[in-house]
Each structure stands twice: as structure tokens, then as C-alpha cells.
Amino acid sequence: MTSEPSGLRERKNARTRRALAEAAERLFLEKGYDQVGIKDIADAADISVPTMFRHVPDGKEAVMFDDGVERRESLLAAVRRRPPGLSLMAALREFMAGRGPFLVDPGPEMLRRTELIMNTPALREYSRRLWIRCEAPLATAIAAELGREPDDVTVRAIARYVLEIPQFLGDEPDPRAALDAVFALLERGLDGVSRPAS
């Protein structure tokens, strides 16, 4: 028996993951996260529960998300491939500004998805875990830019602070303004933050 070529297998796996994510999102929006079980999602995607767990071993809260690779790679690319003259923090701010709650005009589908994640504690916490998984690679990329070691506390602090931003600011009344304020603090410290008018 011959095995499938890896490209075909990867495409089939990606289709299955996409079908699961779409089914889960639809069910969560229709019924509420807590009212939907693993079997409901598997049935809606027309696959078995064991097959679902092969594709999404982390369980129900992980179904709507990819494996985090795209997130990590695009985050690192924002640092390593930024245009000449763009500061490290400006590149990270730009990257975050293009994600979920910080999009200026997200469109109805993205808005629904973002609100579902931000308003569902299990989904929000899983999203945070995906961000925090990027901490060591981001610290390494920042360290290379600053000529420091990846375990330098300053480098690790920058990576952690940046990666906590979606969780920390996602439900602010104006997430984009809050994002800009936090990055101003990270870039310039307290001396660069304007005082409120008295």
C-alpha cells in the first residue's frame, strides 16, 4: 500500500482543520460555547471524534485556532523583515495593529469571531496561551536585534509584555488607542508618556 504524497496529506489535513474551525465557530455563535460539545463539532464537520482529536489534540477550546505556527512565523517576520528605518517596537506595534481586536475596520465576520473569542473565557485563555508560546522565539529575535542574549531579562520582558497585549487590551473601549498608548510606554518609558491635562 502506498502512502499519500505529503503535499496531498497536508492539504487534506488543512481542509479538515478548516472544516472543524468553521463548524465550531458556527455552533459557538448559534448555541454558546458552553452548550457545544466535542461530538457536536465532529458531527457538524462530518468526521469522527477520534479523527477530530487527531487534528486538534488540545480539545474544544483549540478547535477555532490553527496550531500557532502562522502566528509565530508572522510575528518573527515582523521583527526580522521590517523595512529599513522602522524601529523594532514600531514593527511590533504594526504587527499587533493588524490582529483581531486592534483592526480599525475588521468587517462583520472578523468582528463576530473576535467578539466570540474575547467574550468566551476558555477561547480567550487559549488564544493567550498561543501568544505566550511565541515568547522564547520572539525573545531570541529581539535579542539578535539588540545584541543581547535571549535569556536577558530586558529582552524577555519586552517579549512577554508585547505578547500579553491582546489579552490585556482586547476589551478596552478603544483597543487601538490603548495599543498605541502601551507601545508608547514600551518605546519611550514613563518619560515619553504625556500627562493628562489637569
PDB file of C-alpha atoms in Angstrom:
ATOM      1  CA  MET A   1       0.000   0.000   0.000  1.00  0.00           C
ATOM      2  CA  THR A   2       1.442   3.390  -0.961  1.00  0.00           C
ATOM      3  CA  SER A   3       1.116   6.358   1.325  1.00  0.00           C
ATOM      4  CA  GLU A   4      -0.305   9.676   0.181  1.00  0.00           C
ATOM      5  CA  PRO A   5       2.217  12.263  -1.015  1.00  0.00           C
ATOM      6  CA  SER A   6       2.952  14.685   1.828  1.00  0.00           C
ATOM      7  CA  GLY A   7       1.547  17.666  -0.128  1.00  0.00           C
ATOM      8  CA  LEU A   8      -1.803  15.936  -0.628  1.00  0.00           C
ATOM      9  CA  ARG A   9      -1.899  14.822   3.012  1.00  0.00           C
ATOM     10  CA  GLU A  10      -1.137  18.349   4.205  1.00  0.00           C
ATOM     11  CA  ARG A  11      -3.905  19.797   2.024  1.00  0.00           C
ATOM     12  CA  LYS A  12      -6.400  17.237   3.322  1.00  0.00           C
ATOM     13  CA  ASN A  13      -5.366  17.964   6.911  1.00  0.00           C
ATOM     14  CA  ALA A  14      -5.724  21.715   6.302  1.00  0.00           C
ATOM     15  CA  ARG A  15      -9.222  21.182   4.821  1.00  0.00           C
ATOM     16  CA  THR A  16     -10.252  19.084   7.823  1.00  0.00           C
ATOM     17  CA  ARG A  17      -8.907  21.692  10.271  1.00  0.00           C
ATOM     18  CA  ARG A  18     -10.730  24.436   8.376  1.00  0.00           C
ATOM     19  CA  ALA A  19     -13.997  22.446   8.376  1.00  0.00           C
ATOM     20  CA  LEU A  20     -13.672  21.874  12.124  1.00  0.00           C
ATOM     21  CA  ALA A  21     -12.900  25.541  12.812  1.00  0.00           C
ATOM     22  CA  GLU A  22     -15.856  26.716  10.722  1.00  0.00           C
ATOM     23  CA  ALA A  23     -18.221  24.208  12.354  1.00  0.00           C
ATOM     24  CA  ALA A  24     -17.051  25.135  15.855  1.00  0.00           C
ATOM     25  CA  GLU A  25     -17.345  28.865  15.235  1.00  0.00           C
ATOM     26  CA  ARG A  26     -20.830  28.483  13.767  1.00  0.00           C
ATOM     27  CA  LEU A  27     -22.012  26.308  16.669  1.00  0.00           C
ATOM     28  CA  PHE A  28     -20.429  28.540  19.321  1.00  0.00           C
ATOM     29  CA  LEU A  29     -22.144  31.587  17.820  1.00  0.00           C
ATOM     30  CA  GLU A  30     -25.508  29.817  17.487  1.00  0.00           C
ATOM     31  CA  LYS A  31     -25.661  27.990  20.812  1.00  0.00           C
ATOM     32  CA  GLY A  32     -22.956  29.452  23.025  1.00  0.00           C
ATOM     33  CA  TYR A  33     -19.588  27.876  23.775  1.00  0.00           C
ATOM     34  CA  ASP A  34     -20.702  26.006  26.913  1.00  0.00           C
ATOM     35  CA  GLN A  35     -23.652  24.404  25.104  1.00  0.00           C
ATOM     36  CA  VAL A  36     -21.495  22.796  22.401  1.00  0.00           C
ATOM     37  CA  GLY A  37     -19.675  19.509  22.899  1.00  0.00           C
ATOM     38  CA  ILE A  38     -16.812  17.874  21.044  1.00  0.00           C
ATOM     39  CA  LYS A  39     -19.218  15.406  19.402  1.00  0.00           C
ATOM     40  CA  ASP A  40     -21.411  18.284  18.170  1.00  0.00           C
ATOM     41  CA  ILE A  41     -18.417  19.820  16.395  1.00  0.00           C
ATOM     42  CA  ALA A  42     -17.244  16.492  14.945  1.00  0.00           C
ATOM     43  CA  ASP A  43     -20.777  15.712  13.699  1.00  0.00           C
ATOM     44  CA  ALA A  44     -21.131  19.171  12.129  1.00  0.00           C
ATOM     45  CA  ALA A  45     -17.813  18.681  10.299  1.00  0.00           C
ATOM     46  CA  ASP A  46     -18.845  15.121   9.331  1.00  0.00           C
ATOM     47  CA  ILE A  47     -15.864  13.407  10.981  1.00  0.00           C
ATOM     48  CA  SER A  48     -15.446  11.055  13.919  1.00  0.00           C
ATOM     49  CA  VAL A  49     -14.452  12.247  17.393  1.00  0.00           C
ATOM     50  CA  PRO A  50     -11.134  10.301  17.272  1.00  0.00           C
ATOM     51  CA  THR A  51     -10.328  11.940  13.929  1.00  0.00           C
ATOM     52  CA  MET A  52     -11.119  15.318  15.408  1.00  0.00           C
ATOM     53  CA  PHE A  53      -8.698  14.695  18.279  1.00  0.00           C
ATOM     54  CA  ARG A  54      -6.009  13.675  15.795  1.00  0.00           C
ATOM     55  CA  HIS A  55      -6.329  17.093  14.189  1.00  0.00           C
ATOM     56  CA  VAL A  56      -6.990  19.091  17.378  1.00  0.00           C
ATOM     57  CA  PRO A  57      -5.465  17.271  20.352  1.00  0.00           C
ATOM     58  CA  ASP A  58      -5.872  20.250  22.710  1.00  0.00           C
ATOM     59  CA  GLY A  59      -9.662  19.885  22.867  1.00  0.00           C
ATOM     60  CA  LYS A  60     -12.675  22.090  22.275  1.00  0.00           C
ATOM     61  CA  GLU A  61     -11.069  25.448  23.072  1.00  0.00           C
ATOM     62  CA  ALA A  62      -8.405  24.846  20.403  1.00  0.00           C
ATOM     63  CA  VAL A  63     -10.732  23.982  17.514  1.00  0.00           C
ATOM     64  CA  MET A  64     -11.189  27.539  16.237  1.00  0.00           C
ATOM     65  CA  PHE A  65      -7.450  28.230  16.173  1.00  0.00           C
ATOM     66  CA  ASP A  66      -4.635  26.997  13.987  1.00  0.00           C
ATOM     67  CA  ASP A  67      -1.608  25.366  15.612  1.00  0.00           C
ATOM     68  CA  GLY A  68       0.047  28.748  16.254  1.00  0.00           C
ATOM     69  CA  VAL A  69       2.766  28.326  13.616  1.00  0.00           C
ATOM     70  CA  GLU A  70       1.413  31.096  11.359  1.00  0.00           C
ATOM     71  CA  ARG A  71       1.138  33.423  14.347  1.00  0.00           C
ATOM     72  CA  ARG A  72       4.719  32.743  15.450  1.00  0.00           C
ATOM     73  CA  GLU A  73       6.217  32.967  11.958  1.00  0.00           C
ATOM     74  CA  SER A  74       4.436  36.205  11.040  1.00  0.00           C
ATOM     75  CA  LEU A  75       5.405  37.721  14.406  1.00  0.00           C
ATOM     76  CA  LEU A  76       9.076  36.840  13.862  1.00  0.00           C
ATOM     77  CA  ALA A  77       8.920  38.098  10.270  1.00  0.00           C
ATOM     78  CA  ALA A  78       7.618  41.439  11.578  1.00  0.00           C
ATOM     79  CA  VAL A  79      10.859  41.781  13.552  1.00  0.00           C
ATOM     80  CA  ARG A  80      13.367  40.244  11.151  1.00  0.00           C
ATOM     81  CA  ARG A  81      11.994  41.568   7.848  1.00  0.00           C
ATOM     82  CA  ARG A  82      10.889  45.018   8.874  1.00  0.00           C
ATOM     83  CA  PRO A  83      11.665  47.849   6.451  1.00  0.00           C
ATOM     84  CA  PRO A  84      14.878  49.792   6.959  1.00  0.00           C
ATOM     85  CA  GLY A  85      14.372  52.651   9.393  1.00  0.00           C
ATOM     86  CA  LEU A  86      11.391  51.058  11.146  1.00  0.00           C
ATOM     87  CA  SER A  87      12.178  50.519  14.814  1.00  0.00           C
ATOM     88  CA  LEU A  88      11.724  47.155  16.477  1.00  0.00           C
ATOM     89  CA  MET A  89       8.852  48.417  18.644  1.00  0.00           C
ATOM     90  CA  ALA A  90       7.183  50.175  15.713  1.00  0.00           C
ATOM     91  CA  ALA A  91       7.302  46.899  13.759  1.00  0.00           C
ATOM     92  CA  LEU A  92       5.729  45.011  16.669  1.00  0.00           C
ATOM     93  CA  ARG A  93       3.073  47.699  17.061  1.00  0.00           C
ATOM     94  CA  GLU A  94       2.255  47.446  13.344  1.00  0.00           C
ATOM     95  CA  PHE A  95       2.013  43.672  13.621  1.00  0.00           C
ATOM     96  CA  MET A  96      -0.356  43.815  16.617  1.00  0.00           C
ATOM     97  CA  ALA A  97      -2.440  46.545  14.968  1.00  0.00           C
ATOM     98  CA  GLY A  98      -3.275  44.021  12.242  1.00  0.00           C
ATOM     99  CA  ARG A  99      -4.656  41.447  14.676  1.00  0.00           C
ATOM    100  CA  GLY A 100      -8.188  40.790  16.000  1.00  0.00           C
ATOM    101  CA  PRO A 101      -9.346  43.442  18.454  1.00  0.00           C
ATOM    102  CA  PHE A 102      -6.963  46.113  17.111  1.00  0.00           C
ATOM    103  CA  LEU A 103      -8.180  46.153  13.499  1.00  0.00           C
ATOM    104  CA  VAL A 104      -9.707  49.518  12.616  1.00  0.00           C
ATOM    105  CA  ASP A 105     -12.298  48.163  10.165  1.00  0.00           C
ATOM    106  CA  PRO A 106     -12.433  44.390  10.703  1.00  0.00           C
ATOM    107  CA  GLY A 107     -15.534  43.545   8.686  1.00  0.00           C
ATOM    108  CA  PRO A 108     -18.549  41.710  10.131  1.00  0.00           C
ATOM    109  CA  GLU A 109     -17.105  38.177  10.011  1.00  0.00           C
ATOM    110  CA  MET A 110     -13.844  39.119  11.750  1.00  0.00           C
ATOM    111  CA  LEU A 111     -15.732  41.253  14.258  1.00  0.00           C
ATOM    112  CA  ARG A 112     -18.014  38.317  15.182  1.00  0.00           C
ATOM    113  CA  ARG A 113     -15.031  36.000  15.545  1.00  0.00           C
ATOM    114  CA  THR A 114     -13.065  38.480  17.655  1.00  0.00           C
ATOM    115  CA  GLU A 115     -16.030  39.165  19.930  1.00  0.00           C
ATOM    116  CA  LEU A 116     -16.656  35.436  20.337  1.00  0.00           C
ATOM    117  CA  ILE A 117     -13.045  34.865  21.403  1.00  0.00           C
ATOM    118  CA  MET A 118     -12.832  37.913  23.666  1.00  0.00           C
ATOM    119  CA  ASN A 119     -16.191  37.159  25.350  1.00  0.00           C
ATOM    120  CA  THR A 120     -15.589  33.428  25.902  1.00  0.00           C
ATOM    121  CA  PRO A 121     -13.117  32.860  28.767  1.00  0.00           C
ATOM    122  CA  ALA A 122     -11.908  29.445  27.523  1.00  0.00           C
ATOM    123  CA  LEU A 123     -11.276  30.744  23.980  1.00  0.00           C
ATOM    124  CA  ARG A 124      -9.640  33.909  25.242  1.00  0.00           C
ATOM    125  CA  GLU A 125      -7.317  31.948  27.537  1.00  0.00           C
ATOM    126  CA  TYR A 126      -6.398  29.522  24.756  1.00  0.00           C
ATOM    127  CA  SER A 127      -5.603  32.450  22.469  1.00  0.00           C
ATOM    128  CA  ARG A 128      -3.380  33.860  25.226  1.00  0.00           C
ATOM    129  CA  ARG A 129      -1.558  30.529  25.513  1.00  0.00           C
ATOM    130  CA  LEU A 130      -0.863  30.582  21.770  1.00  0.00           C
ATOM    131  CA  TRP A 131       0.638  34.062  22.139  1.00  0.00           C
ATOM    132  CA  ILE A 132       2.771  33.053  25.130  1.00  0.00           C
ATOM    133  CA  ARG A 133       4.145  30.055  23.200  1.00  0.00           C
ATOM    134  CA  CYS A 134       5.825  32.678  20.998  1.00  0.00           C
ATOM    135  CA  GLU A 135       7.768  34.173  23.907  1.00  0.00           C
ATOM    136  CA  ALA A 136      11.077  32.286  23.556  1.00  0.00           C
ATOM    137  CA  PRO A 137      11.302  32.684  19.737  1.00  0.00           C
ATOM    138  CA  LEU A 138      10.351  36.364  19.976  1.00  0.00           C
ATOM    139  CA  ALA A 139      12.899  36.952  22.753  1.00  0.00           C
ATOM    140  CA  THR A 140      15.554  35.329  20.557  1.00  0.00           C
ATOM    141  CA  ALA A 141      14.646  37.587  17.615  1.00  0.00           C
ATOM    142  CA  ILE A 142      14.635  40.706  19.823  1.00  0.00           C
ATOM    143  CA  ALA A 143      17.957  39.694  21.407  1.00  0.00           C
ATOM    144  CA  ALA A 144      19.558  39.386  17.966  1.00  0.00           C
ATOM    145  CA  GLU A 145      18.353  42.900  17.107  1.00  0.00           C
ATOM    146  CA  LEU A 146      19.623  44.387  20.370  1.00  0.00           C
ATOM    147  CA  GLY A 147      22.893  42.448  20.566  1.00  0.00           C
ATOM    148  CA  ARG A 148      21.859  40.719  23.802  1.00  0.00           C
ATOM    149  CA  GLU A 149      21.400  37.153  24.944  1.00  0.00           C
ATOM    150  CA  PRO A 150      17.903  35.624  24.564  1.00  0.00           C
ATOM    151  CA  ASP A 151      17.709  34.996  28.318  1.00  0.00           C
ATOM    152  CA  ASP A 152      18.482  38.654  29.111  1.00  0.00           C
ATOM    153  CA  VAL A 153      15.732  39.844  31.450  1.00  0.00           C
ATOM    154  CA  THR A 154      15.129  43.003  29.402  1.00  0.00           C
ATOM    155  CA  VAL A 155      14.652  41.021  26.207  1.00  0.00           C
ATOM    156  CA  ARG A 156      12.345  38.534  27.921  1.00  0.00           C
ATOM    157  CA  ALA A 157      10.335  41.377  29.467  1.00  0.00           C
ATOM    158  CA  ILE A 158       9.799  43.058  26.095  1.00  0.00           C
ATOM    159  CA  ALA A 159       8.683  39.758  24.533  1.00  0.00           C
ATOM    160  CA  ARG A 160       6.305  38.969  27.401  1.00  0.00           C
ATOM    161  CA  TYR A 161       4.801  42.475  27.554  1.00  0.00           C
ATOM    162  CA  VAL A 162       4.163  42.546  23.811  1.00  0.00           C
ATOM    163  CA  LEU A 163       2.587  39.077  23.819  1.00  0.00           C
ATOM    164  CA  GLU A 164       0.270  39.917  26.720  1.00  0.00           C
ATOM    165  CA  ILE A 165      -1.153  42.942  24.872  1.00  0.00           C
ATOM    166  CA  PRO A 166      -4.072  41.149  23.130  1.00  0.00           C
ATOM    167  CA  GLN A 167      -5.280  39.690  26.433  1.00  0.00           C
ATOM    168  CA  PHE A 168      -4.637  42.877  28.397  1.00  0.00           C
ATOM    169  CA  LEU A 169      -6.216  45.353  25.991  1.00  0.00           C
ATOM    170  CA  GLY A 170      -8.691  43.341  23.940  1.00  0.00           C
ATOM    171  CA  ASP A 171     -11.762  44.574  25.774  1.00  0.00           C
ATOM    172  CA  GLU A 172     -10.757  48.208  26.183  1.00  0.00           C
ATOM    173  CA  PRO A 173     -13.412  50.650  24.873  1.00  0.00           C
ATOM    174  CA  ASP A 174     -10.922  51.745  22.183  1.00  0.00           C
ATOM    175  CA  PRO A 175      -8.440  48.873  21.770  1.00  0.00           C
ATOM    176  CA  ARG A 176      -6.433  50.645  19.054  1.00  0.00           C
ATOM    177  CA  ALA A 177      -5.884  53.771  21.178  1.00  0.00           C
ATOM    178  CA  ALA A 178      -4.940  51.542  24.120  1.00  0.00           C
ATOM    179  CA  LEU A 179      -2.478  49.660  21.874  1.00  0.00           C
ATOM    180  CA  ASP A 180      -0.827  52.928  20.847  1.00  0.00           C
ATOM    181  CA  ALA A 181      -0.615  54.077  24.475  1.00  0.00           C
ATOM    182  CA  VAL A 182       1.025  50.850  25.639  1.00  0.00           C
ATOM    183  CA  PHE A 183       3.528  50.853  22.793  1.00  0.00           C
ATOM    184  CA  ALA A 184       4.375  54.488  23.540  1.00  0.00           C
ATOM    185  CA  LEU A 185       5.163  53.356  27.083  1.00  0.00           C
ATOM    186  CA  LEU A 186       7.231  50.395  25.873  1.00  0.00           C
ATOM    187  CA  GLU A 187       9.156  52.540  23.384  1.00  0.00           C
ATOM    188  CA  ARG A 188       9.845  55.610  25.498  1.00  0.00           C
ATOM    189  CA  GLY A 189       9.214  54.655  29.130  1.00  0.00           C
ATOM    190  CA  LEU A 190       7.295  56.859  31.521  1.00  0.00           C
ATOM    191  CA  ASP A 191       9.226  59.957  30.448  1.00  0.00           C
ATOM    192  CA  GLY A 192       7.727  59.664  26.961  1.00  0.00           C
ATOM    193  CA  VAL A 193       4.134  59.340  28.145  1.00  0.00           C
ATOM    194  CA  SER A 194       2.232  62.607  28.178  1.00  0.00           C
ATOM    195  CA  ARG A 195       0.488  63.594  31.379  1.00  0.00           C
ATOM    196  CA  PRO A 196      -3.275  64.098  31.322  1.00  0.00           C
ATOM    197  CA  ALA A 197      -4.374  67.706  31.210  1.00  0.00           C
ATOM    198  CA  SER A 198      -5.318  68.971  34.661  1.00  0.00           C
TER     199      SER A 198
END
